[in-house]
Coordinates of C-alpha atoms and ligand atoms in Angstrom, one line a residue:
Chain J
M1 CA -28.0 8.2 -17.1
G2 CA -24.7 6.3 -16.7
I3 CA -21.6 8.3 -16.6
T4 CA -21.0 11.4 -18.7
L5 CA -17.6 13.0 -19.1
H6 CA -17.4 16.6 -20.5
D7 CA -14.0 17.9 -21.5
V8 CA -12.3 16.3 -18.5
T9 CA -8.8 17.9 -18.3
K10 CA -6.0 17.1 -15.8
Y11 CA -2.5 18.4 -15.3
F12 CA 0.2 16.9 -13.1
G13 CA 2.4 20.0 -12.7
P14 CA 3.2 21.1 -16.2
D15 CA 2.2 17.8 -17.8
L16 CA -1.2 17.6 -19.6
V17 CA -2.3 14.1 -18.6
L18 CA -5.9 14.2 -19.8
D19 CA -6.7 16.4 -22.7
G20 CA -10.4 17.2 -22.9
I21 CA -12.0 13.7 -22.5
N22 CA -15.6 13.4 -23.7
D23 CA -17.5 10.2 -23.3
E24 CA -20.9 8.8 -22.5
V25 CA -20.9 5.5 -20.6
P26 CA -24.4 4.0 -20.9
N27 CA -26.2 2.7 -17.9
G28 CA -25.5 -1.0 -17.2
S29 CA -22.7 -1.3 -19.7
M30 CA -19.3 -2.8 -19.2
T31 CA -16.8 -0.4 -20.7
A32 CA -13.1 -1.1 -21.0
L33 CA -10.6 1.8 -20.9
L34 CA -7.8 0.5 -23.0
G35 CA -4.5 2.2 -23.8
P36 CA -0.8 1.9 -23.4
S37 CA 1.0 2.6 -20.1
G38 CA 1.0 6.3 -19.1
S39 CA -2.0 7.1 -21.4
G40 CA -4.0 8.4 -18.4
K41 CA -6.4 5.5 -17.9
S42 CA -6.0 5.3 -14.1
T43 CA -6.1 9.0 -13.8
L44 CA -9.4 9.2 -15.6
L45 CA -10.8 6.4 -13.4
R46 CA -9.6 8.1 -10.2
I47 CA -11.2 11.4 -11.4
I48 CA -14.5 9.6 -11.9
A49 CA -14.2 8.2 -8.4
G50 CA -13.3 11.5 -6.9
L51 CA -9.9 10.4 -5.8
N52 CA -8.2 13.0 -8.0
T53 CA -9.4 16.5 -8.6
L54 CA -9.9 17.8 -12.2
D55 CA -8.5 20.9 -13.7
G56 CA -11.2 21.4 -16.3
G57 CA -14.5 20.0 -17.4
H58 CA -17.0 18.0 -15.4
V59 CA -18.2 14.5 -14.5
E60 CA -21.8 13.4 -14.3
I61 CA -23.0 10.2 -12.7
N62 CA -26.7 9.4 -13.4
G63 CA -27.3 12.9 -14.6
V64 CA -25.9 14.6 -11.5
D65 CA -22.7 16.7 -11.8
V66 CA -20.4 15.2 -9.2
S67 CA -17.3 17.3 -10.0
N68 CA -17.3 18.8 -6.6
V69 CA -18.7 15.9 -4.7
P70 CA -16.1 14.1 -2.5
A71 CA -15.4 10.4 -3.2
R72 CA -17.3 9.2 -0.2
K73 CA -20.6 10.7 -1.4
R74 CA -20.3 9.6 -5.1
R75 CA -21.8 6.1 -4.6
I76 CA -19.1 4.4 -6.5
G77 CA -17.2 1.2 -5.9
F78 CA -13.5 1.3 -6.6
C79 CA -11.0 -1.6 -6.8
F80 CA -7.3 -0.9 -6.9
Q81 CA -4.9 -3.1 -8.9
D82 CA -3.4 -4.3 -5.5
Y83 CA -7.0 -4.8 -4.1
A84 CA -6.0 -2.7 -1.1
P85 CA -7.4 -5.2 1.4
F86 CA -7.8 -3.9 5.0
R87 CA -5.1 -6.0 6.4
H88 CA -6.2 -5.9 10.0
L89 CA -9.8 -7.0 9.2
S90 CA -11.1 -10.4 8.4
V91 CA -12.7 -11.1 5.0
A92 CA -16.1 -10.6 6.6
G93 CA -14.8 -7.4 8.3
N94 CA -13.6 -6.1 5.0
V95 CA -16.9 -6.7 3.3
A96 CA -18.8 -5.2 6.2
Y97 CA -16.8 -2.0 6.4
G98 CA -19.0 0.0 4.1
L99 CA -22.2 -1.3 5.7
K100 CA -20.9 -0.3 9.1
V101 CA -20.2 3.2 7.8
Q102 CA -23.8 3.4 6.5
G103 CA -25.0 2.4 10.0
V104 CA -26.6 -0.9 8.9
A105 CA -27.6 -2.8 12.0
R106 CA -25.6 -5.8 13.1
A107 CA -28.0 -8.6 12.2
Q108 CA -28.8 -7.1 8.8
R109 CA -25.1 -6.5 8.2
R110 CA -24.3 -10.1 8.9
K111 CA -27.0 -11.3 6.4
E112 CA -25.8 -9.0 3.7
V113 CA -22.2 -10.0 4.2
D114 CA -23.1 -13.6 3.9
D115 CA -25.0 -13.0 0.7
L116 CA -22.1 -11.1 -0.8
L117 CA -19.6 -13.7 0.2
S118 CA -21.7 -16.4 -1.5
L119 CA -22.0 -14.1 -4.5
V120 CA -18.2 -14.1 -4.8
R121 CA -17.9 -17.7 -3.6
L122 CA -15.9 -16.9 -0.5
E123 CA -18.5 -18.3 2.0
T124 CA -16.0 -20.5 3.7
F125 CA -13.4 -17.8 4.0
A126 CA -15.3 -15.3 6.1
D127 CA -13.0 -15.6 9.1
R128 CA -9.8 -15.6 7.2
Y129 CA -7.5 -12.6 7.0
P130 CA -6.3 -11.1 3.7
H131 CA -2.8 -12.5 4.0
Q132 CA -4.3 -16.0 4.1
L133 CA -6.0 -15.6 0.7
S134 CA -4.7 -16.2 -2.8
G135 CA -4.5 -13.3 -5.3
G136 CA -7.8 -14.3 -7.0
Q137 CA -9.6 -14.7 -3.7
R138 CA -8.3 -11.3 -2.5
Q139 CA -9.7 -9.8 -5.7
R140 CA -13.1 -11.3 -5.2
M141 CA -13.1 -10.0 -1.6
A142 CA -12.3 -6.5 -2.9
L143 CA -15.2 -6.8 -5.4
A144 CA -17.6 -7.9 -2.6
R145 CA -16.4 -5.1 -0.4
A146 CA -17.1 -2.6 -3.2
L147 CA -20.5 -4.0 -4.1
A148 CA -21.6 -4.1 -0.4
V149 CA -22.6 -0.4 -0.4
K150 CA -24.7 -0.9 -3.6
P151 CA -22.8 1.6 -5.7
D152 CA -24.2 3.1 -8.9
V153 CA -20.9 2.6 -10.6
L154 CA -18.2 0.0 -10.4
L155 CA -14.6 1.2 -11.3
L156 CA -11.9 -1.5 -11.6
D157 CA -8.3 -0.5 -12.2
E158 CA -6.5 -3.4 -13.9
P159 CA -8.3 -6.0 -11.8
F160 CA -6.5 -9.0 -13.3
A161 CA -3.0 -7.7 -13.8
A162 CA -1.6 -9.2 -10.7
L163 CA -2.9 -12.7 -11.4
D164 CA -1.4 -15.6 -13.3
A165 CA -2.8 -16.5 -16.7
Q166 CA -5.0 -19.4 -15.6
V167 CA -6.7 -17.5 -12.8
R168 CA -6.9 -14.4 -14.9
S169 CA -9.0 -16.0 -17.6
E170 CA -11.3 -17.7 -15.1
L171 CA -11.9 -14.4 -13.3
R172 CA -12.5 -12.5 -16.5
S173 CA -15.4 -14.5 -17.5
W174 CA -16.6 -14.6 -13.9
V175 CA -16.5 -10.8 -13.5
R176 CA -18.3 -10.5 -16.9
S177 CA -21.2 -12.7 -15.7
L178 CA -21.2 -11.1 -12.3
Q179 CA -21.5 -7.7 -13.9
R180 CA -24.4 -8.9 -16.1
E181 CA -26.1 -10.5 -13.0
V182 CA -25.8 -7.3 -10.9
G183 CA -26.4 -5.0 -13.9
I184 CA -24.1 -2.3 -12.6
T185 CA -22.5 0.3 -14.8
T186 CA -18.8 -0.8 -14.9
I187 CA -15.6 0.8 -16.2
L188 CA -12.6 -1.5 -16.3
V189 CA -9.0 -0.3 -17.0
T190 CA -6.7 -2.5 -18.8
H191 CA -3.7 -2.3 -21.2
D192 CA -4.4 -5.8 -22.5
Q193 CA -6.5 -5.7 -25.7
S194 CA -7.6 -9.3 -25.6
E195 CA -8.9 -8.8 -22.1
A196 CA -10.7 -5.7 -23.1
M197 CA -12.4 -7.4 -26.1
E198 CA -13.3 -10.5 -24.1
V199 CA -14.9 -8.7 -21.1
A200 CA -16.3 -5.4 -22.4
D201 CA -19.3 -4.5 -24.5
R202 CA -17.7 -1.2 -25.2
L203 CA -14.1 -0.1 -25.7
V204 CA -12.7 3.4 -25.1
I205 CA -9.2 3.5 -26.5
M206 CA -6.9 6.1 -25.1
N207 CA -3.5 7.4 -26.1
A208 CA -1.5 10.2 -24.6
G209 CA -4.4 11.7 -22.6
K210 CA -6.9 11.6 -25.5
I211 CA -9.6 9.2 -26.7
E212 CA -8.7 7.7 -30.0
Q213 CA -11.8 5.7 -30.6
V214 CA -15.0 4.5 -28.9
G215 CA -17.1 1.6 -30.0
R216 CA -18.1 -2.1 -29.8
P217 CA -15.1 -4.4 -29.7
D218 CA -15.8 -5.9 -33.1
D219 CA -16.3 -2.6 -34.8
V220 CA -13.2 -1.1 -33.4
Y221 CA -11.2 -4.1 -34.3
D222 CA -12.5 -4.3 -37.9
A223 CA -12.6 -0.6 -38.6
P224 CA -9.9 1.1 -36.5
A225 CA -10.2 4.9 -36.8
T226 CA -6.4 5.5 -36.6
D227 CA -3.2 3.7 -37.2
F228 CA -2.6 3.8 -33.5
V229 CA -5.8 1.9 -32.8
R230 CA -5.1 -0.7 -35.5
R231 CA -1.6 -1.4 -34.1
F232 CA -2.8 -1.4 -30.6
L233 CA -5.7 -3.8 -31.0
G234 CA -3.8 -6.6 -32.9
P235 CA -0.7 -7.4 -34.9
V236 CA -0.2 -5.7 -38.2
T237 CA 2.2 -6.4 -41.1
T238 CA 3.1 -4.1 -43.9
L239 CA 2.8 -5.0 -47.6
D240 CA 3.7 -2.4 -50.2
D241 CA 3.2 0.4 -47.6
V242 CA -0.3 -0.8 -46.7
E243 CA -0.9 -2.2 -43.2
Y244 CA -2.8 -5.5 -43.0
R245 CA -3.7 -7.8 -40.2
P246 CA -1.6 -11.0 -40.8
H247 CA -4.7 -13.1 -41.0
E248 CA -6.0 -11.0 -43.8
L249 CA -3.2 -12.4 -46.0
T250 CA -2.6 -15.9 -47.3
L251 CA -0.1 -17.8 -49.4
A252 CA -0.6 -19.1 -53.0
P253 CA 1.6 -21.2 -55.3
I254 CA 4.1 -19.4 -57.4
D255 CA 2.0 -19.8 -60.6
E256 CA -0.9 -17.9 -59.2
A257 CA -1.4 -14.1 -59.0
G258 CA 0.0 -12.2 -56.0
L259 CA 3.2 -10.6 -54.7
D260 CA 6.5 -12.4 -54.9
A261 CA 8.1 -13.6 -51.7
M262 CA 10.3 -16.3 -50.2
I263 CA 9.6 -18.1 -46.9
I264 CA 12.3 -17.5 -44.3
D265 CA 10.7 -18.8 -41.2
V266 CA 7.7 -20.8 -40.0
V267 CA 6.6 -20.5 -36.4
R268 CA 4.0 -23.0 -35.2
L269 CA 2.0 -21.8 -32.2
G270 CA -0.6 -24.6 -32.0
F271 CA -3.8 -23.2 -33.4
E272 CA -2.0 -20.7 -35.7
V273 CA 1.1 -20.8 -37.8
R274 CA 3.1 -17.7 -38.6
V275 CA 5.0 -17.6 -41.9
V276 CA 7.7 -15.0 -42.2
L277 CA 8.6 -14.0 -45.7
V278 CA 11.1 -11.8 -47.5
R279 CA 10.1 -9.7 -50.5
P280 CA 12.4 -8.8 -53.4
D281 CA 12.5 -5.2 -52.0
G282 CA 13.9 -6.6 -48.7
T283 CA 10.8 -6.1 -46.5
T284 CA 9.7 -9.0 -44.3
P285 CA 5.9 -9.2 -44.0
W286 CA 4.4 -12.2 -42.2
V287 CA 1.2 -14.1 -42.8
Q288 CA -1.0 -15.9 -40.3
L289 CA -2.3 -19.3 -41.4
T290 CA -4.7 -21.5 -39.5
H291 CA -3.5 -24.8 -38.3
D292 CA -5.5 -26.6 -41.1
E293 CA -4.2 -24.3 -43.8
A294 CA -0.7 -24.9 -42.7
Q295 CA -1.3 -28.6 -42.7
M296 CA -2.6 -28.6 -46.3
R297 CA 0.0 -26.2 -47.7
D298 CA 3.0 -27.3 -45.6
P299 CA 5.1 -24.2 -46.1
Q300 CA 8.9 -24.8 -46.3
I301 CA 11.7 -22.5 -45.5
G302 CA 13.3 -21.3 -48.7
E303 CA 10.1 -21.9 -50.8
S304 CA 9.0 -19.2 -53.2
V305 CA 5.4 -18.3 -53.0
R306 CA 2.9 -15.5 -53.7
I307 CA 1.2 -13.4 -51.0
Q308 CA -2.5 -12.8 -51.6
V309 CA -4.9 -10.6 -49.8
R310 CA -7.8 -12.8 -48.7
P311 CA -11.2 -11.8 -50.2
P312 CA -13.5 -10.7 -47.4
L313 CA -16.0 -13.3 -46.4
R314 CA -19.5 -12.1 -47.2
P315 CA -21.8 -13.2 -44.3
S316 CA -24.7 -14.1 -46.7
A317 CA -22.5 -16.3 -48.8
V318 CA -21.3 -18.2 -45.8
L319 CA -24.8 -18.8 -44.6
L320 CA -26.0 -20.0 -48.1
E321 CA -23.1 -22.5 -48.4
A322 CA -23.8 -23.9 -44.9
Chain H
M1 CA 31.7 -37.0 0.4
K2 CA 32.0 -33.3 0.1
R3 CA 28.3 -32.8 0.7
R4 CA 28.3 -34.8 3.9
S5 CA 31.1 -32.8 5.3
T6 CA 29.7 -29.3 4.5
R7 CA 26.5 -29.9 6.4
P8 CA 27.9 -30.5 9.9
R9 CA 30.3 -27.6 9.3
A10 CA 27.5 -25.3 8.4
A11 CA 25.7 -26.4 11.6
A12 CA 28.8 -25.9 13.6
G13 CA 29.1 -22.4 12.1
T14 CA 25.6 -21.5 13.0
L15 CA 26.1 -22.9 16.5
S16 CA 29.2 -20.9 17.1
V17 CA 27.5 -17.7 15.9
R18 CA 24.7 -18.4 18.2
I19 CA 27.0 -19.0 21.1
I20 CA 28.9 -15.8 20.4
V21 CA 25.7 -13.8 20.2
L22 CA 24.5 -15.3 23.5
I23 CA 27.7 -14.5 25.3
Y24 CA 27.7 -11.0 23.8
V25 CA 24.2 -10.3 24.9
G26 CA 24.8 -12.0 28.2
V27 CA 27.9 -9.9 29.0
L28 CA 26.3 -6.6 27.8
V29 CA 22.8 -7.0 29.0
G30 CA 22.2 -10.1 31.1
A31 CA 25.0 -9.8 33.7
P32 CA 24.4 -6.2 34.8
I33 CA 20.6 -6.9 35.1
V34 CA 21.2 -9.9 37.2
F35 CA 23.8 -8.1 39.3
V36 CA 21.4 -5.2 40.0
F37 CA 18.6 -7.5 41.0
Q38 CA 21.0 -9.6 43.0
Q39 CA 22.2 -6.6 44.9
T40 CA 18.7 -5.5 45.5
F41 CA 17.4 -8.8 47.0
A42 CA 20.6 -9.9 48.8
P43 CA 20.0 -8.1 52.1
G44 CA 16.6 -9.6 52.5
W45 CA 13.0 -8.5 52.4
H46 CA 13.2 -6.3 55.4
A47 CA 15.8 -4.1 54.0
L48 CA 14.1 -4.0 50.7
L49 CA 10.7 -3.0 52.2
S50 CA 12.1 -0.1 54.1
A51 CA 14.2 1.0 51.1
I52 CA 11.1 1.0 48.9
Q53 CA 9.3 3.2 51.4
D54 CA 12.1 5.8 51.3
P55 CA 10.1 9.1 50.9
Q56 CA 12.7 10.7 48.7
M57 CA 12.7 7.8 46.3
D58 CA 8.9 7.6 46.3
F59 CA 8.6 11.3 45.4
A60 CA 11.1 10.8 42.6
L61 CA 9.3 7.8 41.3
G62 CA 6.0 9.8 41.3
L63 CA 7.6 12.7 39.5
T64 CA 9.1 10.4 36.9
A65 CA 5.6 8.9 36.3
K66 CA 4.1 12.4 36.0
V67 CA 6.7 13.6 33.6
A68 CA 6.2 10.5 31.5
A69 CA 2.4 10.8 31.6
V70 CA 2.7 14.3 30.0
A71 CA 5.8 13.9 27.7
V72 CA 4.9 10.5 26.2
P73 CA 1.4 11.4 24.9
L74 CA 2.8 14.7 23.6
N75 CA 5.5 12.9 21.6
V76 CA 3.1 10.3 20.3
I77 CA 0.8 13.0 19.0
F78 CA 3.7 14.9 17.6
G79 CA 5.4 11.7 16.2
V80 CA 2.3 10.4 14.4
G81 CA 1.4 13.9 13.1
A82 CA 4.9 14.6 11.8
S83 CA 5.1 11.1 10.2
L84 CA 1.9 11.7 8.4
W85 CA 3.1 15.0 7.2
I86 CA 6.5 13.7 6.1
V87 CA 5.1 10.8 4.2
R88 CA 1.9 12.2 2.8
H89 CA 2.9 15.7 1.9
P90 CA 6.6 15.6 1.1
S91 CA 8.2 18.9 0.3
R92 CA 11.5 20.6 0.9
F93 CA 10.2 21.7 4.3
T94 CA 9.4 18.1 5.4
R95 CA 12.9 17.0 4.4
V96 CA 14.4 19.6 6.7
L97 CA 11.9 18.5 9.4
D98 CA 12.9 14.9 8.9
T99 CA 16.5 15.8 9.6
L100 CA 15.8 18.1 12.5
I101 CA 13.8 15.4 14.3
D102 CA 16.9 13.2 14.4
I103 CA 19.1 15.8 16.2
P104 CA 18.2 14.7 19.7
L105 CA 19.6 11.2 18.9
A106 CA 22.8 12.6 17.5
V107 CA 23.6 15.1 20.2
S108 CA 24.9 14.1 23.7
P109 CA 22.3 14.6 26.4
I110 CA 24.6 16.9 28.4
I111 CA 24.8 19.2 25.4
I112 CA 21.0 19.1 25.0
G113 CA 20.6 20.0 28.7
L114 CA 22.9 22.9 28.3
M115 CA 21.2 24.1 25.1
L116 CA 17.8 24.0 26.8
E117 CA 19.1 25.7 29.9
L118 CA 20.8 28.5 28.0
T119 CA 17.6 29.0 26.0
Y120 CA 15.0 28.7 28.6
A121 CA 16.6 29.9 31.8
S122 CA 15.0 33.0 33.3
N123 CA 18.0 35.0 32.1
G124 CA 18.3 33.0 28.9
W125 CA 17.7 33.9 25.4
F126 CA 14.0 32.8 25.1
G127 CA 13.4 32.1 28.8
S128 CA 13.6 35.8 29.8
S129 CA 10.5 36.6 27.8
L130 CA 8.7 33.7 29.3
A131 CA 9.9 34.8 32.8
K132 CA 8.2 38.2 32.2
L133 CA 5.0 36.2 31.7
G134 CA 5.6 34.5 34.9
W135 CA 6.5 31.2 33.4
Q136 CA 9.5 29.4 34.8
I137 CA 10.7 26.5 32.7
I138 CA 14.2 25.6 34.0
F139 CA 14.3 24.0 37.5
S140 CA 10.5 23.2 37.2
F141 CA 8.2 20.4 36.2
W142 CA 7.7 21.8 32.7
G143 CA 11.4 21.9 32.2
L144 CA 11.5 18.2 32.9
V145 CA 8.7 17.6 30.4
L146 CA 10.4 19.8 27.8
C147 CA 13.7 18.0 28.3
S148 CA 12.1 14.5 28.2
A149 CA 10.1 15.3 25.1
F150 CA 13.2 16.7 23.4
V151 CA 15.5 13.7 24.0
S152 CA 12.8 11.2 22.8
L153 CA 11.6 13.3 19.9
P154 CA 12.4 10.9 17.0
L155 CA 11.5 7.6 18.6
V156 CA 7.8 7.4 17.5
S157 CA 8.3 8.8 14.0
R158 CA 11.3 6.6 13.3
Q159 CA 9.0 3.6 13.8
V160 CA 6.0 5.0 12.0
V161 CA 7.4 6.6 8.9
P162 CA 8.7 3.5 7.2
L163 CA 5.5 1.6 7.8
L164 CA 3.3 4.5 6.7
R165 CA 5.4 4.5 3.4
E166 CA 4.9 0.7 3.0
V167 CA 1.2 0.8 3.7
G168 CA 0.5 3.5 1.1
T169 CA -2.9 5.3 0.6
H170 CA -5.0 2.7 -1.2
Q171 CA -6.7 1.4 1.9
E172 CA -7.6 4.8 3.0
Q173 CA -8.9 5.8 -0.5
T174 CA -10.9 2.6 -0.6
A175 CA -12.4 3.4 2.7
A176 CA -13.4 6.8 1.3
T177 CA -15.2 5.3 -1.6
L178 CA -17.1 3.1 0.9
G179 CA -18.4 6.3 2.5
A180 CA -16.0 6.8 5.4
G181 CA -15.1 10.4 6.4
P182 CA -11.6 11.5 7.3
V183 CA -11.9 11.0 11.1
R184 CA -13.3 7.5 10.7
I185 CA -10.6 6.7 8.1
F186 CA -7.9 8.0 10.5
F187 CA -9.0 5.8 13.4
T188 CA -10.2 2.7 11.6
I189 CA -7.6 2.5 8.8
T190 CA -4.6 4.7 9.3
M191 CA -4.1 4.2 13.1
R192 CA -4.9 0.5 12.8
S193 CA -2.2 0.1 10.1
I194 CA 0.4 1.8 12.2
S195 CA -0.7 0.7 15.7
W196 CA 2.1 -1.7 16.3
A197 CA 4.8 0.7 15.1
T198 CA 3.2 3.3 17.3
A199 CA 3.1 1.0 20.3
Y200 CA 6.8 0.1 19.8
G201 CA 7.6 3.8 19.5
V202 CA 5.7 4.5 22.7
T203 CA 7.7 1.8 24.5
L204 CA 11.0 3.3 23.3
T205 CA 9.9 6.8 24.2
L206 CA 8.8 5.7 27.7
A207 CA 12.1 3.9 28.3
R208 CA 14.0 7.0 27.2
V209 CA 11.9 9.4 29.3
I210 CA 12.1 7.4 32.5
G211 CA 15.8 6.6 32.0
E212 CA 17.1 10.0 31.0
Y213 CA 19.8 11.4 33.2
G214 CA 22.3 13.8 31.7
A215 CA 19.9 16.4 30.1
V216 CA 17.5 16.1 33.0
L217 CA 20.3 16.7 35.6
I218 CA 21.1 20.1 34.1
V219 CA 17.6 21.3 33.3
S220 CA 16.0 20.2 36.6
G221 CA 18.6 21.4 39.1
N222 CA 18.2 18.1 40.9
I223 CA 16.3 19.5 43.8
A224 CA 15.1 16.7 46.1
F225 CA 11.3 16.6 46.6
V226 CA 10.9 19.2 43.8
T227 CA 12.6 18.3 40.5
Q228 CA 14.5 15.1 41.4
T229 CA 13.4 12.3 39.2
L230 CA 14.1 8.6 39.9
T231 CA 17.3 8.4 37.8
L232 CA 18.6 11.5 39.6
D233 CA 17.7 10.0 42.9
I234 CA 19.6 6.8 42.0
G235 CA 22.6 8.9 40.9
E236 CA 22.6 10.8 44.1
N237 CA 22.4 7.6 46.2
F238 CA 25.4 6.1 44.5
D239 CA 27.3 9.4 44.8
S240 CA 26.7 9.6 48.5
Q241 CA 27.8 6.0 49.2
N242 CA 24.1 5.0 49.8
S243 CA 24.4 2.4 47.1
Y244 CA 21.8 0.0 48.4
Q245 CA 19.1 2.6 48.0
G246 CA 20.5 3.2 44.5
F247 CA 20.2 -0.5 43.6
V248 CA 16.6 -0.6 44.8
G249 CA 15.8 2.5 42.6
A250 CA 17.5 0.9 39.7
S251 CA 15.6 -2.3 40.1
V252 CA 12.3 -0.4 40.2
L253 CA 13.2 1.4 37.0
M254 CA 14.2 -1.9 35.3
A255 CA 11.1 -3.7 36.5
V256 CA 8.9 -1.0 34.9
S257 CA 10.7 -1.3 31.6
L258 CA 10.6 -5.1 31.7
V259 CA 6.8 -5.1 32.4
V260 CA 6.2 -2.7 29.5
L261 CA 8.3 -4.9 27.1
I262 CA 6.6 -8.1 28.2
F263 CA 3.2 -6.6 27.7
L264 CA 4.1 -5.4 24.2
G265 CA 5.5 -8.8 23.3
I266 CA 2.4 -10.7 24.5
A267 CA 0.1 -8.3 22.7
R268 CA 2.1 -8.5 19.5
N269 CA 2.2 -12.3 19.5
R270 CA -1.5 -12.4 20.0
E271 CA -2.2 -10.1 17.2
R272 CA 0.2 -12.0 14.9
R273 CA -1.5 -15.2 15.7
R274 CA -4.9 -13.6 15.0
S275 CA -4.4 -11.8 11.7
G276 CA -0.8 -12.4 10.7
Y277 CA -0.7 -8.6 10.8
H278 CA 2.2 -7.0 12.7
A279 CA 4.9 -4.5 12.3
A280 CA 8.2 -3.4 13.8
Ligands
ATP401 N1 0.4 11.6 -8.7 C1 1.0 11.9 -9.9 N2 1.9 12.9 -10.0 C2 2.5 13.2 -11.1 N3 2.3 12.6 -12.3 C3 1.4 11.6 -12.3 C4 0.7 11.2 -11.1 N4 -0.1 10.1 -11.4 C5 0.1 9.9 -12.7 N5 1.0 10.7 -13.3 C6 1.4 10.8 -14.7 O1 0.2 10.9 -15.4 C7 0.3 10.1 -16.6 C8 -0.8 9.1 -16.7 O2 -0.8 8.2 -15.6 P1 -1.8 7.1 -15.4 O3 -1.5 6.4 -14.1 O4 -3.2 7.6 -15.5 O5 -1.5 6.1 -16.6 P2 -2.1 4.7 -17.0 O6 -2.7 4.8 -18.3 O7 -3.0 4.2 -15.9 O8 -0.8 3.8 -17.1 P3 -0.6 2.3 -16.6 O9 -1.2 1.4 -17.7 O10 0.9 2.2 -16.6 O11 -1.2 2.1 -15.3 C9 1.7 9.4 -16.5 O12 2.5 10.1 -17.4 C10 2.1 9.5 -15.1 O13 3.5 9.7 -15.0
MG402 MG1 -2.8 2.7 -14.4

């Protein structure tokens, strides 16, 4: 059940864009396809939707091989990054389109459209046209339109990319709860790692047409399988040729153990403070302190300090202390 | 001080530009139209009624209508089809096609008429084979259709191609994921997206077809009651000093064009008010 990808391969001309993708997307899960620009995320999504052909391998949806099934018979909902509203139809007309195709009778159609519009909180916008909606409203309309045909799978290509930061974070959590409510297997494409971690219960990290790692967001973040994944999921800094996350490091007074360094810059970003250092060998690692740590230690430019690797917190110890 | 003085000057600038534009349009377009209508109505209703009932003009008007009724739909089908091909499946071939389509706009109608005649006349290069099959093109109704279609060839696709590019394929692909088949997608999404550009293209095509003179003159042979279209009839009347009949014919042609343009304008305004969706 869910979506199964077997050795999915795709060429554009001579370019190998997808190089044997294998994955099993569990039923009802929310999977984020995460990767840099050009890594093949959209192409993979379009192949699952049947909007692109494949050159090798096959795609199964709910146990059925759909590799040769046209898009219109795959029972999928697809949202483009630009939402692709039908510009000549009202909001209600957009949502009703798929129901009309299915031959749903007028009265029933009207009822279902009303329900969907209230699900996406656009009840009062039924008679508006797409050009009269904000970006976020247009996106919700596109979601309602896709959900109208009760698809088995929902595929979203960068659904929040065109929105401003405020609307984006609102819609993220809204889409997350909508997905839980409807319980539909969903794949969401993004190149924003924080968005992926926030929304998805499963990450698939892609690079150059291959899958680098698959797993729960926490696991992938804490135990990246490759340097690429480590760098892609969060900031890294190098200390004696070993890569650390800047929050894994801390500062200590000069008389304690640790590696010599001098502070050359302090960047305060509200909840976190970045301290940039220079080592005797000329490298410039940086350390991430919490707001409270920075308040206590008050790092000064020019100050000599020691860099320490923080001891990992053991969950049991934390619980006992509390 | 400076601020205050720039404003009126800017307004005066805009105003003078507007006046120049109005005079220009008035001299180029307005005055001749008014003149033709004035000439038509000046002798009074009686003269006008009998001129309108002139059998030669009525035949020519009917012929023009028949030619347009065949040539315009042909070019709409061709124009939309070619536009889809050029935009959706670009290749070296479609680039050549794209250029070829423009030729009728770049070449003088007289040359077009000669080209068609030399090709399709019964002793012509291609026409001789058709003549063996019993098909006469030149000096016949089908010659008029051929000629009209040729001179208005690019008018639909020139409107449709840019819009088709702008609209893209995401709406169509979304419709496919919603279960729609290709025919439904074509009529409910593609044609709806380009309907205004197409309508505008139809208007231009129609205007060109009913107004064409040079190419049609050569290809038709200008035989009264057989291949004489309204523009040819008008030309003949002016040539033979029968200019009142010519003015009446010209007024009829212009009235048809104005009615079409007004209809298009009303429909477009209504659509714009409804969905804010319009083109061209
Ligand atoms: N229609 C096409 N023709 C030729 N090459 C294509 C086509 N579509 C995509 N590609 C190429 O395939 C590769 C993967 O593209 P894809 O759109 O899947 O990347 P992506 O991971 O979605 O990137 P982004 O984050 O920028 O959207 C790119 O190198 C792109 O240039
Ligand atoms: Mg993409």
